[in-house]
Amino acid sequence: MANNGFCYSDTGKRYHTYDYFLRRRFGQKVAKLPIDGGFTCPNRDGTKGIGGCAFCSGSGSGDFCVSGSVTQQLEAQRGVMRNKWKTDAFIPYFQSGTGTYAPLPRLLALWDEALRFPGAVGLAVATRPDCLPDDVCDALAEISRRTFLTVELGLQTVNDEVALKMGRGHGFTEFVSGFEKLRSRGIPVCVHIIDGLPGESADDMLKTASVLAGMRPDFVKIHLLHVLEGTRLARIYSEGGFETMTKEGYVSTVVSQIELFPPETVFERVTGDGRGEDLIAPRWSRRKREALNAIDAEFRRRVTCQGAGYVG
């Protein structure tokens, strides 16, 4: 137990970090390697929409992926990660596009290639909650029985009106359906939410966190809304349609959100990255380490931790 009294930490953190979880599970540092499986999205190809969500870049959230086959991408990403950390344990992460939006034989071939990569200790697949047909879910369940699998679902907000304005192409009901499909098969789920969406107050963001906390997800990623060049959101922002969050407002909101979750929920991210050359706002988000330090400081100032506001 860390000296702050929070049991899921050995570094003084007051929330359950992904780094802590992975080190405890695998006994060493594990690096997640983002890859592009060549997927599109029903919100891009005309099935549900064109151009994707208002905040989504042209790469479909895969801004830090590289080109090449799955193996070539993993080799390149391994080199990048080894410059940061000394590790030989990796989780291939199908990050770009909708990672289950393809015929099952193609998905199985991609997943199998990733799992054969030297040092692969698991697999992560990012997708939409409305792109989980039963055959794909059954295949994911089989993979989950033999390796460490996480399926990542974008919720972003429980506010259907805001989701509609952002062009999500699905609402909260569809999210719950997809979430339950995975959980009923014993598949660990990571849920993404975004703070700072146009039209949302701090109370709205806390409502999203509160509703999600009640579902007890395995993992959560909290993202700060980034305004990126070439997105519909950039046009809305340039026309004065909304203001981005201040660092102080974001830090306060994130700490309040994390307090609502059970201590067992793992936070893979508490802020996100936007490609520097494409980032319009907020510019302070480029100093990611400062934001993370400010979140730690706010926990200490409040003398609180993850779970302090959880109602089971």
Coordinates of C-alpha atoms in Angstrom, one line a residue:
M1 CA 0.0 0.0 0.0
A2 CA 1.3 3.4 -0.9
N3 CA 1.9 5.9 1.9
N4 CA -1.1 7.9 0.8
G5 CA -3.4 5.0 1.8
F6 CA -4.5 4.2 -1.8
C7 CA -4.0 0.5 -2.2
Y8 CA -3.6 0.4 -6.0
S9 CA -0.3 2.3 -6.2
D10 CA 3.3 1.9 -5.3
T11 CA 4.4 5.3 -6.5
G12 CA 2.3 7.6 -4.4
K13 CA -0.4 8.0 -7.1
R14 CA -4.0 8.4 -5.8
Y15 CA -5.6 6.7 -8.7
H16 CA -5.2 3.2 -10.3
T17 CA -2.8 3.7 -13.2
Y18 CA -2.4 1.4 -16.2
D19 CA 1.4 1.3 -15.5
Y20 CA 0.7 -0.1 -12.0
F21 CA -1.8 -2.6 -13.3
L22 CA 0.5 -4.0 -16.1
R23 CA 3.6 -4.2 -13.8
R24 CA 1.5 -6.1 -11.2
R25 CA 0.1 -8.5 -13.9
F26 CA 3.2 -9.1 -15.9
G27 CA 6.0 -8.4 -13.4
Q28 CA 7.6 -5.8 -15.7
K29 CA 7.1 -2.7 -17.7
V30 CA 4.8 -3.3 -20.7
A31 CA 4.6 -1.0 -23.7
K32 CA 1.5 -0.5 -25.8
L33 CA 2.3 -0.4 -29.6
P34 CA -0.3 1.5 -31.7
I35 CA -0.9 0.1 -35.2
D36 CA -3.2 0.8 -38.1
G37 CA -5.1 -2.2 -39.5
G38 CA -6.4 -0.3 -42.5
F39 CA -9.9 0.0 -41.1
T40 CA -12.4 2.6 -42.1
C41 CA -15.5 3.4 -40.0
P42 CA -19.3 3.3 -40.7
N43 CA -19.3 7.0 -39.7
R44 CA -16.9 7.7 -42.6
D45 CA -17.9 5.3 -45.5
G46 CA -21.5 6.5 -45.7
T47 CA -23.1 3.7 -43.7
K48 CA -23.9 6.1 -40.8
G49 CA -22.1 9.2 -41.9
I50 CA -19.3 10.9 -44.0
G51 CA -16.1 12.3 -42.6
G52 CA -16.3 10.8 -39.1
C53 CA -17.0 12.5 -35.8
A54 CA -16.6 16.3 -35.6
F55 CA -13.4 15.9 -33.5
C56 CA -11.9 13.0 -35.3
S57 CA -8.7 13.5 -37.4
G58 CA -8.3 12.1 -40.9
S59 CA -6.4 9.2 -39.5
G60 CA -9.3 8.0 -37.4
S61 CA -7.6 8.5 -34.0
G62 CA -4.4 6.8 -35.3
D63 CA -2.3 9.9 -35.4
F64 CA 0.7 8.2 -34.0
C65 CA 0.6 5.0 -36.2
V66 CA 3.1 4.4 -38.9
S67 CA 2.8 2.7 -42.3
G68 CA 3.5 -0.9 -43.3
S69 CA 2.2 -4.4 -42.5
V70 CA 1.2 -5.2 -38.9
T71 CA 4.6 -6.8 -38.3
Q72 CA 6.5 -3.8 -39.9
Q73 CA 4.5 -1.3 -37.8
L74 CA 5.1 -3.2 -34.6
E75 CA 8.9 -3.4 -35.3
A76 CA 9.0 0.3 -35.9
Q77 CA 6.9 1.1 -32.8
R78 CA 9.0 -1.3 -30.7
G79 CA 12.1 0.8 -31.6
V80 CA 10.3 4.0 -30.6
M81 CA 9.2 2.5 -27.2
R82 CA 12.7 1.1 -26.5
N83 CA 14.0 4.6 -26.6
K84 CA 11.7 5.5 -23.8
W85 CA 11.6 2.3 -21.7
K86 CA 13.7 -0.8 -21.4
T87 CA 11.1 -3.6 -22.0
D88 CA 10.6 -6.6 -24.1
A89 CA 6.9 -7.0 -23.3
F90 CA 4.4 -5.4 -25.7
I91 CA 0.6 -5.1 -26.3
P92 CA -0.2 -4.6 -30.0
Y93 CA -3.0 -2.0 -30.2
F94 CA -5.3 -1.7 -33.2
Q95 CA -5.9 2.0 -32.6
S96 CA -6.8 3.6 -36.0
G97 CA -10.3 3.4 -37.4
T98 CA -13.0 1.0 -36.2
G99 CA -11.0 -2.2 -35.3
T100 CA -13.9 -4.7 -35.8
Y101 CA -15.3 -3.2 -38.9
A102 CA -14.2 -5.8 -41.4
P103 CA -15.1 -9.4 -42.3
L104 CA -14.1 -11.9 -39.6
P105 CA -11.5 -13.8 -41.6
R106 CA -9.6 -10.5 -42.2
L107 CA -9.8 -9.6 -38.5
L108 CA -8.6 -13.0 -37.4
A109 CA -5.6 -12.8 -39.7
L110 CA -4.6 -9.3 -38.4
W111 CA -5.1 -10.3 -34.8
D112 CA -3.1 -13.5 -35.3
E113 CA -0.2 -11.7 -36.9
A114 CA -0.1 -9.2 -34.0
L115 CA -0.1 -11.9 -31.4
R116 CA 2.8 -13.7 -33.1
F117 CA 5.0 -10.7 -32.7
P118 CA 7.9 -11.4 -30.4
G119 CA 7.2 -10.2 -26.9
A120 CA 3.4 -9.8 -27.4
V121 CA 1.7 -10.4 -24.1
G122 CA -1.8 -9.4 -25.1
L123 CA -3.9 -7.5 -27.6
A124 CA -6.0 -4.3 -27.6
V125 CA -8.7 -3.5 -30.2
A126 CA -10.4 -0.1 -30.4
T127 CA -13.8 -0.1 -32.0
R128 CA -17.3 1.4 -31.9
P129 CA -20.1 -0.1 -29.7
D130 CA -22.3 -0.5 -32.7
C131 CA -19.8 -2.6 -34.6
L132 CA -19.8 -5.7 -32.6
P133 CA -21.6 -8.5 -34.4
D134 CA -22.0 -11.8 -32.5
D135 CA -19.4 -13.7 -34.6
V136 CA -16.8 -11.1 -33.9
C137 CA -17.7 -11.0 -30.2
D138 CA -17.4 -14.8 -30.0
A139 CA -14.0 -14.7 -31.7
L140 CA -12.8 -12.0 -29.3
A141 CA -14.0 -14.1 -26.4
E142 CA -11.9 -17.0 -27.6
I143 CA -8.8 -14.7 -27.9
S144 CA -9.6 -13.4 -24.4
R145 CA -9.4 -16.9 -23.0
R146 CA -5.8 -17.4 -24.2
T147 CA -4.2 -14.0 -23.9
F148 CA -4.7 -10.6 -22.2
L149 CA -7.3 -8.8 -24.4
T150 CA -8.9 -5.4 -24.0
V151 CA -11.6 -4.1 -26.3
E152 CA -11.8 -0.3 -26.3
L153 CA -15.2 1.5 -26.8
G154 CA -15.8 5.1 -27.4
L155 CA -18.6 6.5 -25.3
Q156 CA -17.3 10.1 -25.1
T157 CA -20.5 11.3 -23.4
V158 CA -23.9 10.0 -22.0
N159 CA -25.6 13.1 -23.4
D160 CA -27.2 11.9 -26.7
E161 CA -27.9 15.5 -27.8
V162 CA -24.2 16.4 -27.6
A163 CA -23.3 13.1 -29.3
L164 CA -25.6 13.9 -32.1
K165 CA -24.1 17.4 -32.6
M166 CA -20.6 15.8 -32.7
G167 CA -21.9 13.3 -35.4
R168 CA -21.2 10.2 -33.3
G169 CA -23.7 8.1 -35.2
H170 CA -24.9 6.3 -32.1
G171 CA -26.2 7.1 -28.7
F172 CA -25.9 5.8 -25.1
T173 CA -28.4 2.9 -25.7
E174 CA -26.1 1.5 -28.4
F175 CA -23.1 1.9 -26.2
V176 CA -24.8 -0.1 -23.4
S177 CA -25.7 -2.8 -25.8
G178 CA -22.1 -3.1 -27.1
F179 CA -20.7 -2.9 -23.6
E180 CA -22.9 -5.7 -22.4
K181 CA -22.2 -7.9 -25.4
L182 CA -18.5 -7.9 -24.4
R183 CA -18.9 -8.1 -20.7
S184 CA -21.3 -11.1 -21.0
R185 CA -18.6 -12.9 -22.7
G186 CA -16.0 -12.1 -20.1
I187 CA -14.1 -9.7 -22.3
P188 CA -12.3 -6.8 -20.5
V189 CA -13.5 -3.4 -21.7
C190 CA -11.8 0.0 -21.8
V191 CA -14.2 3.0 -22.2
H192 CA -13.2 6.4 -23.6
I193 CA -14.8 9.6 -22.5
I194 CA -14.0 13.2 -23.7
D195 CA -14.0 16.3 -21.4
G196 CA -14.7 19.7 -23.0
L197 CA -17.2 18.7 -25.7
P198 CA -19.2 21.8 -27.0
G199 CA -22.3 22.4 -24.9
E200 CA -21.2 20.4 -21.9
S201 CA -20.7 21.9 -18.4
A202 CA -18.5 20.4 -15.7
D203 CA -21.7 18.9 -14.2
D204 CA -22.4 17.2 -17.6
M205 CA -18.9 15.7 -17.6
L206 CA -19.4 14.5 -14.0
K207 CA -22.7 12.9 -15.0
T208 CA -20.9 10.9 -17.8
A209 CA -18.4 9.7 -15.2
S210 CA -21.0 8.9 -12.6
V211 CA -23.1 6.8 -15.1
L212 CA -20.0 5.0 -16.4
A213 CA -18.7 4.4 -12.9
G214 CA -22.0 2.6 -12.1
M215 CA -21.2 0.2 -14.9
R216 CA -17.9 -0.7 -13.3
P217 CA -15.7 -0.8 -16.5
D218 CA -12.4 -2.6 -16.3
F219 CA -10.4 0.3 -17.8
V220 CA -11.1 4.0 -18.6
K221 CA -9.4 6.6 -20.8
I222 CA -10.2 10.3 -20.1
H223 CA -9.4 12.5 -23.0
L224 CA -9.2 16.3 -23.2
L225 CA -11.0 17.6 -26.3
H226 CA -8.4 18.7 -28.8
V227 CA -9.3 21.0 -31.7
L228 CA -7.3 19.7 -34.7
E229 CA -6.7 21.1 -38.1
G230 CA -8.9 19.6 -40.8
T231 CA -11.7 18.6 -38.5
R232 CA -15.3 19.9 -38.5
L233 CA -14.7 20.8 -34.9
A234 CA -11.9 23.2 -36.1
R235 CA -14.5 25.1 -38.2
I236 CA -17.0 25.3 -35.3
Y237 CA -14.2 26.6 -33.1
S238 CA -13.0 29.2 -35.6
E239 CA -16.5 30.5 -35.8
G240 CA -16.6 31.1 -32.1
G241 CA -18.9 28.1 -31.4
F242 CA -17.2 27.1 -28.1
E243 CA -14.2 27.6 -25.9
T244 CA -11.8 24.9 -24.9
M245 CA -11.2 24.0 -21.3
T246 CA -8.6 25.7 -19.2
K247 CA -5.9 23.6 -17.6
E248 CA -7.3 24.4 -14.1
G249 CA -10.8 23.5 -15.2
Y250 CA -9.7 20.3 -16.7
V251 CA -7.6 19.2 -13.8
S252 CA -10.4 19.9 -11.3
T253 CA -13.0 18.0 -13.5
V254 CA -10.7 15.0 -14.0
V255 CA -10.0 14.6 -10.2
S256 CA -13.7 14.9 -9.5
Q257 CA -14.5 12.2 -12.1
I258 CA -11.9 9.8 -10.9
E259 CA -13.2 10.1 -7.3
L260 CA -16.5 8.6 -8.6
F261 CA -15.0 5.4 -9.8
P262 CA -14.4 2.2 -7.8
P263 CA -10.8 1.8 -6.9
E264 CA -10.5 -1.4 -9.0
T265 CA -11.1 0.5 -12.3
V266 CA -7.9 1.1 -14.1
F267 CA -7.2 4.5 -15.7
E268 CA -5.2 4.0 -18.9
R269 CA -5.2 7.8 -19.6
V270 CA -6.2 10.9 -17.7
T271 CA -5.4 13.2 -20.6
G272 CA -4.5 12.6 -24.3
D273 CA -2.1 13.6 -27.0
G274 CA -2.9 15.7 -30.1
R275 CA -0.4 15.8 -33.0
G276 CA 1.6 19.0 -32.3
E277 CA 1.5 20.3 -35.9
D278 CA -2.2 19.8 -36.1
L279 CA -3.2 21.1 -32.7
I280 CA -5.2 24.4 -32.7
A281 CA -6.4 24.4 -29.1
P282 CA -5.9 24.2 -26.2
R283 CA -2.2 24.9 -26.6
W284 CA -1.5 24.2 -22.9
S285 CA -2.2 20.5 -23.6
R286 CA 1.1 20.2 -25.4
R287 CA 2.7 20.3 -21.9
K288 CA 1.3 16.9 -20.9
R289 CA 3.6 16.3 -18.0
E290 CA 2.6 19.6 -16.4
A291 CA -1.1 18.5 -16.7
L292 CA -0.4 15.1 -15.1
N293 CA 1.6 16.7 -12.3
A294 CA -1.2 19.2 -11.7
I295 CA -3.7 16.3 -11.4
D296 CA -1.5 14.6 -8.8
A297 CA -1.2 17.9 -6.9
E298 CA -5.0 18.4 -6.9
F299 CA -5.5 15.0 -5.4
R300 CA -3.0 15.9 -2.6
R301 CA -4.6 19.3 -2.1
R302 CA -8.0 17.7 -1.6
V303 CA -6.6 14.9 0.5
T304 CA -8.7 12.5 -1.6
C305 CA -8.2 9.5 -4.0
Q306 CA -10.0 7.4 -6.5
G307 CA -13.1 5.9 -5.0
A308 CA -13.7 8.6 -2.5
G309 CA -17.0 9.5 -4.1
Y310 CA -18.0 6.0 -5.4
V311 CA -21.5 4.8 -4.5
G312 CA -21.6 1.1 -5.1

